[in-house]
mmCIF file of C-alpha atoms in Angstrom:
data_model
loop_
_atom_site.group_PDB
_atom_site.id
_atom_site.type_symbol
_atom_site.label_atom_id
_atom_site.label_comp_id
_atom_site.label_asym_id
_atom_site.label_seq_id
_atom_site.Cartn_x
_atom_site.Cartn_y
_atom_site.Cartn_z
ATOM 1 C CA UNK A 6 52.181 -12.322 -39.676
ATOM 2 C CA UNK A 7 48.693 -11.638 -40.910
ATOM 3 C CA UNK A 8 46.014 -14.568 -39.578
ATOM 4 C CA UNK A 9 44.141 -15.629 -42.307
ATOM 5 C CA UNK A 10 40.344 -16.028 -41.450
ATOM 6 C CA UNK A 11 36.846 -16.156 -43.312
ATOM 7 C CA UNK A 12 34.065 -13.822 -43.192
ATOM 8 C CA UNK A 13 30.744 -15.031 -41.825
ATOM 9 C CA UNK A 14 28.549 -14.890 -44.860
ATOM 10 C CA UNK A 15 26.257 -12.162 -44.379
ATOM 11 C CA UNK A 16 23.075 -13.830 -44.265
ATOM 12 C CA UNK A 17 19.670 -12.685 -43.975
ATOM 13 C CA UNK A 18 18.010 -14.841 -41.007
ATOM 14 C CA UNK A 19 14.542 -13.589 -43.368
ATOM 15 C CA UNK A 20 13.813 -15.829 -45.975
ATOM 16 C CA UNK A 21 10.442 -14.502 -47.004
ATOM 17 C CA UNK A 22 9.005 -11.246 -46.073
ATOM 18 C CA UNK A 23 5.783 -11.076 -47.486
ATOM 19 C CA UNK A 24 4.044 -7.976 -46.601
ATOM 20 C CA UNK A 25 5.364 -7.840 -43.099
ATOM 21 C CA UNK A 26 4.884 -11.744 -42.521
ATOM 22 C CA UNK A 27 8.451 -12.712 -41.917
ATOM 23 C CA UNK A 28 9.527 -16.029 -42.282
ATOM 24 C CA UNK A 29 12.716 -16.889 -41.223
ATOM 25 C CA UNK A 30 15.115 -19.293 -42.671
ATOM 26 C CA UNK A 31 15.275 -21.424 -39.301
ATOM 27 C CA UNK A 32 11.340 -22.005 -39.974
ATOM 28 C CA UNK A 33 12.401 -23.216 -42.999
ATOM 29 C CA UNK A 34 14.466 -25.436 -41.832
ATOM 30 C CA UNK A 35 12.168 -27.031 -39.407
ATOM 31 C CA UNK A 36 9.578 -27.650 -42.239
ATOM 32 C CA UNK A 37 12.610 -29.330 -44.261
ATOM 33 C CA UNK A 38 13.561 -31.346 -41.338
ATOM 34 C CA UNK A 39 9.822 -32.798 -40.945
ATOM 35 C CA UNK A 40 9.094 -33.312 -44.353
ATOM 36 C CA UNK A 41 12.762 -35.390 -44.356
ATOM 37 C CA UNK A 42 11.446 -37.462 -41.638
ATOM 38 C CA UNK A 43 8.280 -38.157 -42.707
ATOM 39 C CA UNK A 44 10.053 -39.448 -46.274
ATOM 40 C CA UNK A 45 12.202 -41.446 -44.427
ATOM 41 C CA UNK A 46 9.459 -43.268 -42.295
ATOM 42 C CA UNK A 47 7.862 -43.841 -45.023
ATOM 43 C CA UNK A 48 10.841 -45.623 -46.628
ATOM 44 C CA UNK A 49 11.036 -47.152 -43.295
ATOM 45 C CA UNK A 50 7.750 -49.365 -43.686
ATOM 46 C CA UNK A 51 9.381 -51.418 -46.493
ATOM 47 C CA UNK A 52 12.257 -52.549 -43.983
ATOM 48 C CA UNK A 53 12.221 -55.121 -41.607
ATOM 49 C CA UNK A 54 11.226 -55.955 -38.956
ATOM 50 C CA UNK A 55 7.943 -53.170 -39.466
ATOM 51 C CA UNK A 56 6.775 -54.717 -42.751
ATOM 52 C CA UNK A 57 6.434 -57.661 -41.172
ATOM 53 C CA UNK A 58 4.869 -56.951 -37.404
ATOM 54 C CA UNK A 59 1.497 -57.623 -37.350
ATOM 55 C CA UNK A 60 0.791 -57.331 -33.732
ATOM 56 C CA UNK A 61 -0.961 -55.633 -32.508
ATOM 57 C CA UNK A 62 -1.565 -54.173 -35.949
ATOM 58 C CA UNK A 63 1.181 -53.379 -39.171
ATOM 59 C CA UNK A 64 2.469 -50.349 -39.685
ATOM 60 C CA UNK A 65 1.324 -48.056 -41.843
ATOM 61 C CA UNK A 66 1.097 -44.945 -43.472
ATOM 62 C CA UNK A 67 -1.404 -43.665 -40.738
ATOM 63 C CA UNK A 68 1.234 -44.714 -38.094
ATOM 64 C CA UNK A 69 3.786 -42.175 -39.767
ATOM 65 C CA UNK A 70 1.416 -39.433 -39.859
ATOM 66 C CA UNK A 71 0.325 -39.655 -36.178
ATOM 67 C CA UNK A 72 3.790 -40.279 -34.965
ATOM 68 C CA UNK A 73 4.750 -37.395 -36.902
ATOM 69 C CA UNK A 74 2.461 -35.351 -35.155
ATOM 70 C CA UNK A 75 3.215 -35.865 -31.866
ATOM 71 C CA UNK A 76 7.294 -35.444 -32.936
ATOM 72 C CA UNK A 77 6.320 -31.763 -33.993
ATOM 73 C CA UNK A 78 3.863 -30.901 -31.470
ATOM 74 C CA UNK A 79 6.570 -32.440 -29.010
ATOM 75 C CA UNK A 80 9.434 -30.064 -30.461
ATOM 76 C CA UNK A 81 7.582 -27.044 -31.149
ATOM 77 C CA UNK A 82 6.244 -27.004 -27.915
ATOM 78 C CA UNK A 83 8.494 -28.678 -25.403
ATOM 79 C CA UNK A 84 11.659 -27.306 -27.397
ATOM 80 C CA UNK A 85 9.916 -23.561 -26.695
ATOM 81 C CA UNK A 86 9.065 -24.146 -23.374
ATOM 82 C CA UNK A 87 12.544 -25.465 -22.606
ATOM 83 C CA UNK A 88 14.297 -22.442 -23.452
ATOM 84 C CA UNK A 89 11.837 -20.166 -21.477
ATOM 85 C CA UNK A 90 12.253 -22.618 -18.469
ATOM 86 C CA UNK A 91 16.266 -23.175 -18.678
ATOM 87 C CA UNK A 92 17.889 -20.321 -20.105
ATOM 88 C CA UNK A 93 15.475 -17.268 -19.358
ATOM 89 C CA UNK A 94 13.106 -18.453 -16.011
ATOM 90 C CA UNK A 95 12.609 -15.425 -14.319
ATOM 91 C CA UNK A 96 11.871 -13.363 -17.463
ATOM 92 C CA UNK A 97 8.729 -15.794 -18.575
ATOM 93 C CA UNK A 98 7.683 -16.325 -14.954
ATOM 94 C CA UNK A 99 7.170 -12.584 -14.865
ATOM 95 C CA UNK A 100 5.508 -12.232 -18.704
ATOM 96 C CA UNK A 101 4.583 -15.274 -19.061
ATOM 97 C CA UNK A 102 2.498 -14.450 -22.347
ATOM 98 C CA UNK A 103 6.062 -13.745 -23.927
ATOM 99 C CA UNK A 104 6.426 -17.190 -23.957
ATOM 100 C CA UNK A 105 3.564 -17.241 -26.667
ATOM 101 C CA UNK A 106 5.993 -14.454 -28.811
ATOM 102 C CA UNK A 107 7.837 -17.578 -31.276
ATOM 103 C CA UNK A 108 8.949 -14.944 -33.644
ATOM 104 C CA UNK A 109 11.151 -13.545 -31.296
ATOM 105 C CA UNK A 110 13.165 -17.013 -31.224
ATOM 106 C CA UNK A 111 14.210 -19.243 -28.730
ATOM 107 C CA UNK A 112 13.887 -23.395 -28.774
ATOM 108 C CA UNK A 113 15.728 -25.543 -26.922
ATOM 109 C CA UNK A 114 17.198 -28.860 -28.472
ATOM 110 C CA UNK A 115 16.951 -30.335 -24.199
ATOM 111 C CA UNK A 116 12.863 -29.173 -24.446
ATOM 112 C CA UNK A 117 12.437 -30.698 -27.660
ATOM 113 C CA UNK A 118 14.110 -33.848 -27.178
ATOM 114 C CA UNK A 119 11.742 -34.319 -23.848
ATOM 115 C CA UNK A 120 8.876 -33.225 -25.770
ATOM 116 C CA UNK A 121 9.201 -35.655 -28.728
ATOM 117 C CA UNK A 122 9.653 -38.495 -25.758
ATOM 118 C CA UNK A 123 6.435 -37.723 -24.386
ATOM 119 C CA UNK A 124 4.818 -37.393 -28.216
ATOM 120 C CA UNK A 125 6.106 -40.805 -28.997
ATOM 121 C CA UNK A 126 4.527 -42.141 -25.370
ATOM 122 C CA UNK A 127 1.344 -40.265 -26.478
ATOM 123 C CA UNK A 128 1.215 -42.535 -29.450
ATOM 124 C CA UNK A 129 2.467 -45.932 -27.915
ATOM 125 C CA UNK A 130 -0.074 -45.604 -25.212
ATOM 126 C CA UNK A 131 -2.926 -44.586 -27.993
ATOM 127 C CA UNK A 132 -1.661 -47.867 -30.317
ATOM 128 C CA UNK A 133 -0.688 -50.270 -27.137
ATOM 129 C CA UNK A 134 2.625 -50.708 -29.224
ATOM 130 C CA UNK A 135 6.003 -50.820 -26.947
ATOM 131 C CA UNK A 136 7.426 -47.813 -26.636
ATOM 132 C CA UNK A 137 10.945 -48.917 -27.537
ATOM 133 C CA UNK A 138 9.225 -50.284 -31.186
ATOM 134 C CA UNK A 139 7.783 -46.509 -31.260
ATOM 135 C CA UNK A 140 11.006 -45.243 -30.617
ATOM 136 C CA UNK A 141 13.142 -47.307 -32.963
ATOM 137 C CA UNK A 142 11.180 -46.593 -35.522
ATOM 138 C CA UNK A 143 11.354 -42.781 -35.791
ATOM 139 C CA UNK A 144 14.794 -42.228 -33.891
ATOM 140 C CA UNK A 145 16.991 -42.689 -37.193
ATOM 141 C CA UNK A 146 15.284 -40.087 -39.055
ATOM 142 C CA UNK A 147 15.710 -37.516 -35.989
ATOM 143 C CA UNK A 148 19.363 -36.559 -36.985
ATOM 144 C CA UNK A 149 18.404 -35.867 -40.355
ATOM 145 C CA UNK A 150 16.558 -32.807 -38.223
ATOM 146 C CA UNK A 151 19.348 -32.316 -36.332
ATOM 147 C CA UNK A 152 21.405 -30.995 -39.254
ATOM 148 C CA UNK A 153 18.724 -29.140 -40.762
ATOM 149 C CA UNK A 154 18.463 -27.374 -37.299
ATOM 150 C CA UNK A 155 22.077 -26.951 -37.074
ATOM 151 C CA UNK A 156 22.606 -24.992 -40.489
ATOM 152 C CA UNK A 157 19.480 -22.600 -39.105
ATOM 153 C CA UNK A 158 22.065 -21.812 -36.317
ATOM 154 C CA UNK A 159 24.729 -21.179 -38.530
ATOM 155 C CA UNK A 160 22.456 -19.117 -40.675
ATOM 156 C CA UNK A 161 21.639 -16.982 -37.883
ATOM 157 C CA UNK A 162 24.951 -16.604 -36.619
ATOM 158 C CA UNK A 163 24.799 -18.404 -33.076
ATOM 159 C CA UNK A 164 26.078 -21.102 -31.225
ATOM 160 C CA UNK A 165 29.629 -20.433 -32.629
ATOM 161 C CA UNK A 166 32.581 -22.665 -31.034
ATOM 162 C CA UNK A 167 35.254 -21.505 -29.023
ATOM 163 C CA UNK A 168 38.213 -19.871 -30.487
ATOM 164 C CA UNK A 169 39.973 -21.475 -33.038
ATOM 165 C CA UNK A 170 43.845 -22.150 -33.206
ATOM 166 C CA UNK A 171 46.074 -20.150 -35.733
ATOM 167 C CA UNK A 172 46.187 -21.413 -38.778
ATOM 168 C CA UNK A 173 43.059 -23.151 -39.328
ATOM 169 C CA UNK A 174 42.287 -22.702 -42.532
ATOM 170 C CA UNK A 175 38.739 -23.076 -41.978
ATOM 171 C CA UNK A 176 38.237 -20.637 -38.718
ATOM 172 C CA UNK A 177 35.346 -17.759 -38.762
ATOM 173 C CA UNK A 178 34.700 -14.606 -37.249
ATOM 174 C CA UNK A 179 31.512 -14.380 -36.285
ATOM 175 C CA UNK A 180 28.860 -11.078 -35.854
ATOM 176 C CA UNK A 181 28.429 -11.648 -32.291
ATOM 177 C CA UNK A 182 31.799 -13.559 -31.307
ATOM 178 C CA UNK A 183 33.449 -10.798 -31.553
ATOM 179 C CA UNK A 184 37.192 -10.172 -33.745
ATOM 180 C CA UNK A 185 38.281 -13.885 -32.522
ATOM 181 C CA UNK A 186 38.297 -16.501 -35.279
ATOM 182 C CA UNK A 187 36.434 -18.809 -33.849
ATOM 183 C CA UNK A 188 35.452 -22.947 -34.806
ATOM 184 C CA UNK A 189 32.272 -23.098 -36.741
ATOM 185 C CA UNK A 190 30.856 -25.937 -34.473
ATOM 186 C CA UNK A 191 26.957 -25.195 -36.368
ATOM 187 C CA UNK A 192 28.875 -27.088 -38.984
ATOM 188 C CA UNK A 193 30.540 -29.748 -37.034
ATOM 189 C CA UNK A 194 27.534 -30.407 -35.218
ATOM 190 C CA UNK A 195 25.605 -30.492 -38.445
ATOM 191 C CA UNK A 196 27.915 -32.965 -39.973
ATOM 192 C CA UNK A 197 28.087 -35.670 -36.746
ATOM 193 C CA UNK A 198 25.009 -35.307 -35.654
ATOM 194 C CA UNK A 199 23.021 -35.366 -38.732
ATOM 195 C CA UNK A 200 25.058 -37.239 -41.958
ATOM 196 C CA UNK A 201 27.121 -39.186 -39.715
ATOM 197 C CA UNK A 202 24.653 -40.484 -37.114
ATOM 198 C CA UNK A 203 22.104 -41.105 -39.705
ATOM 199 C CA UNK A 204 24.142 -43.052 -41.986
ATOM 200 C CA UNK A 205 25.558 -45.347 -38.678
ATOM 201 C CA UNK A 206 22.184 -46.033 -37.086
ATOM 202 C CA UNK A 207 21.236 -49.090 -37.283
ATOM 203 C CA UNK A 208 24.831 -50.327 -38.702
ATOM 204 C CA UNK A 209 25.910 -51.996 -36.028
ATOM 205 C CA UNK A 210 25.803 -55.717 -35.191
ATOM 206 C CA UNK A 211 23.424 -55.709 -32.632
ATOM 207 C CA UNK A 212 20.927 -54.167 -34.427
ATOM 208 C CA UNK A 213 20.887 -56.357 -36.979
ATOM 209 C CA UNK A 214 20.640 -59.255 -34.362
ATOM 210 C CA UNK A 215 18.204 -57.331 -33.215
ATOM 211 C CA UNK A 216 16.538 -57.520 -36.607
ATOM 212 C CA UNK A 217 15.982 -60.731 -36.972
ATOM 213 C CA UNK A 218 14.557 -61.371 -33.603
ATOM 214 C CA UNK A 219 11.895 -58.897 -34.688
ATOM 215 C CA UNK A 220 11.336 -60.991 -37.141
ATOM 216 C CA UNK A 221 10.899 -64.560 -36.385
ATOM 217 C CA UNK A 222 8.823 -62.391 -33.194
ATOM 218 C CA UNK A 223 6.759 -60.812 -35.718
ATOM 219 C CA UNK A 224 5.987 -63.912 -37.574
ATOM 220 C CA UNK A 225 5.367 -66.763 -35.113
ATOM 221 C CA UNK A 226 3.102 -63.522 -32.889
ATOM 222 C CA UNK A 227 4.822 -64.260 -29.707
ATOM 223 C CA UNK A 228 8.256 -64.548 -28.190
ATOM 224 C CA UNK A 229 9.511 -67.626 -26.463
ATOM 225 C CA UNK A 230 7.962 -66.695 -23.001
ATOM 226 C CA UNK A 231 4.629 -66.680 -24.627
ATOM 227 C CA UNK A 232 4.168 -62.440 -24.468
ATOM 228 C CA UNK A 233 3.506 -60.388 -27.387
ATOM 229 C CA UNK A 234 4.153 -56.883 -28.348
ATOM 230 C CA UNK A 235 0.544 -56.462 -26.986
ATOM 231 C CA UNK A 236 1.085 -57.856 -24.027
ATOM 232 C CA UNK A 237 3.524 -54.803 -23.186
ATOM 233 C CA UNK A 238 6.748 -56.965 -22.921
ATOM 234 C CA UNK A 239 8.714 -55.203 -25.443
ATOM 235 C CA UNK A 240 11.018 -56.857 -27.759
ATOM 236 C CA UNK A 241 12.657 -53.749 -29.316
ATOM 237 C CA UNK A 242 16.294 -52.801 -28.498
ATOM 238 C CA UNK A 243 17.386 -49.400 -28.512
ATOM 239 C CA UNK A 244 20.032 -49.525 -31.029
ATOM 240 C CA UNK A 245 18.157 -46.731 -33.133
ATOM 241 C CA UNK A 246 17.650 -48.481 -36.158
ATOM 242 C CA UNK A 247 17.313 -51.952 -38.190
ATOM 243 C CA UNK A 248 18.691 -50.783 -41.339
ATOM 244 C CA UNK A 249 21.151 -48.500 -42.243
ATOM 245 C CA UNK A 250 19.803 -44.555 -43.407
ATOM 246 C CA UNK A 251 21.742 -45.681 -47.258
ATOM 247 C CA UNK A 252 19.681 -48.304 -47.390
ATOM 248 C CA UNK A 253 16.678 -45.846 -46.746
ATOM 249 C CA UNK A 254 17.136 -43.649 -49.148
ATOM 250 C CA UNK A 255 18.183 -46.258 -51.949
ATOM 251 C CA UNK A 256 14.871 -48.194 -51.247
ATOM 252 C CA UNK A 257 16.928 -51.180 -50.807
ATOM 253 C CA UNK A 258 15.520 -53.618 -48.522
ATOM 254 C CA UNK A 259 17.368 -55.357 -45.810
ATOM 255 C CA UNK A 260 18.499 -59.089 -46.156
#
């Protein structure tokens, strides 16, 4: 009985080749994953509880921009260095100006993730806010990225999923997987950890408790003990979010 299995689109990974500059389509979606995130920050500001903290200064557009910054330097850089330092150590140790060649690929998502830590610590320490706050505030745009970063990888072909059981309707062979249909886990991964986390952040009960601590916190200056966000006694949980990514996008404000 013939197996019925689809064809990896045959993709270009080149997007734009203009006169030799090649830009690649996983580029692209880096530059559609920022610009997503800074939209959605933006959004953010008209949600609680950051509309209403004060202390030790509102939010505001400024805030997006710089935390922005440090979230790209953090995954450009620590998401490159990553890969060169976990998956291929011996070969940069050696040439270690390779590790300057980016348009021969290679980022790690482990590298990235550490280096967008240590961007959003650069900022907290620069603004004296908590870290958590920093943290809550940008994490539910971040799998937004993730998808975006995920359909690069299935653009390119890679990090295909193991092989996939006969008759799935929806199985793929793959360039470099070889003649076994295989699970298109790019996609999978694309659709849990980007649509699905984004829309849940924030959702659950807790973080709308969490919510409205911020705010009677953010309007009486202090918590009960008397400390302030200045103070570095954070208030912030680490739920991820204080409003749901719908509400974001609708420009609905929270209750």
């Amino acid at each position: 009985m013939t197996r019925l299995v689809l064809t990896f689109p045959d993709f270009d990974p080149v997007a734009i080749n203009l006169f030799g500059l090649k830009i690649h389509w996983y580029a692209i979606m880096y530059l559609l994953a920022f610009a997503l995130a800074y939209f959605l920050m933006i959004r953010r500001l008209r949600h609680e509880p950051f509309r209403s903290i004060t202390r030790p200064e509102p939010w505001t557009k400024t805030d997006v921009e710089d935390i922005l910054l440090g979230a790209i330097l953090g995954v450009l850089i620590g998401g490159r260095l990553g890969y060169c330092l976990f998956y291929q150590p011996a070969h940069y140790l050696t040439n270690p100006l390779d590790i300057l060649k980016v348009w021969d690929g290679g980022m790690s998502f482990h590298g990235g993730a550490i280096g967008v830590a240590l961007g959003l610590a650069w900022y907290a320490w620069k603004k004296k806010r908590p870290f958590l706050q920093v943290a809550d505030f940008l994490v539910p745009a971040a799998p937004i990225g993730l998808a975006a970063g995920r359909f690069g990888n299935f653009i390119n072909g890679e990090l295909w999923g193991r092989e996939a059981p006969a008759g799935l309707p929806w199985a793929m062979i793959f360039p470099t997987g070889g003649d076994v249909p295989r699970h298109p886990s790019q996609l999978y991964q694309m659709l849990l950890e980007g649509s699905c986390c984004s829309s849940c952040s924030g959702s659950t009960p807790a973080s709308r408790g969490s919510e409205a601590r911020w705010r009677a916190r953010s309007s009486s200056g202090t918590a009960s003990s008397g400390s302030s966000p200045s103070s570095g006694a954070s208030p912030t949980p680490t739920s991820g979010c204080s409003a749901s990514g719908s509400a974001w996008v609708s420009g609905s404000r929270s209750p």
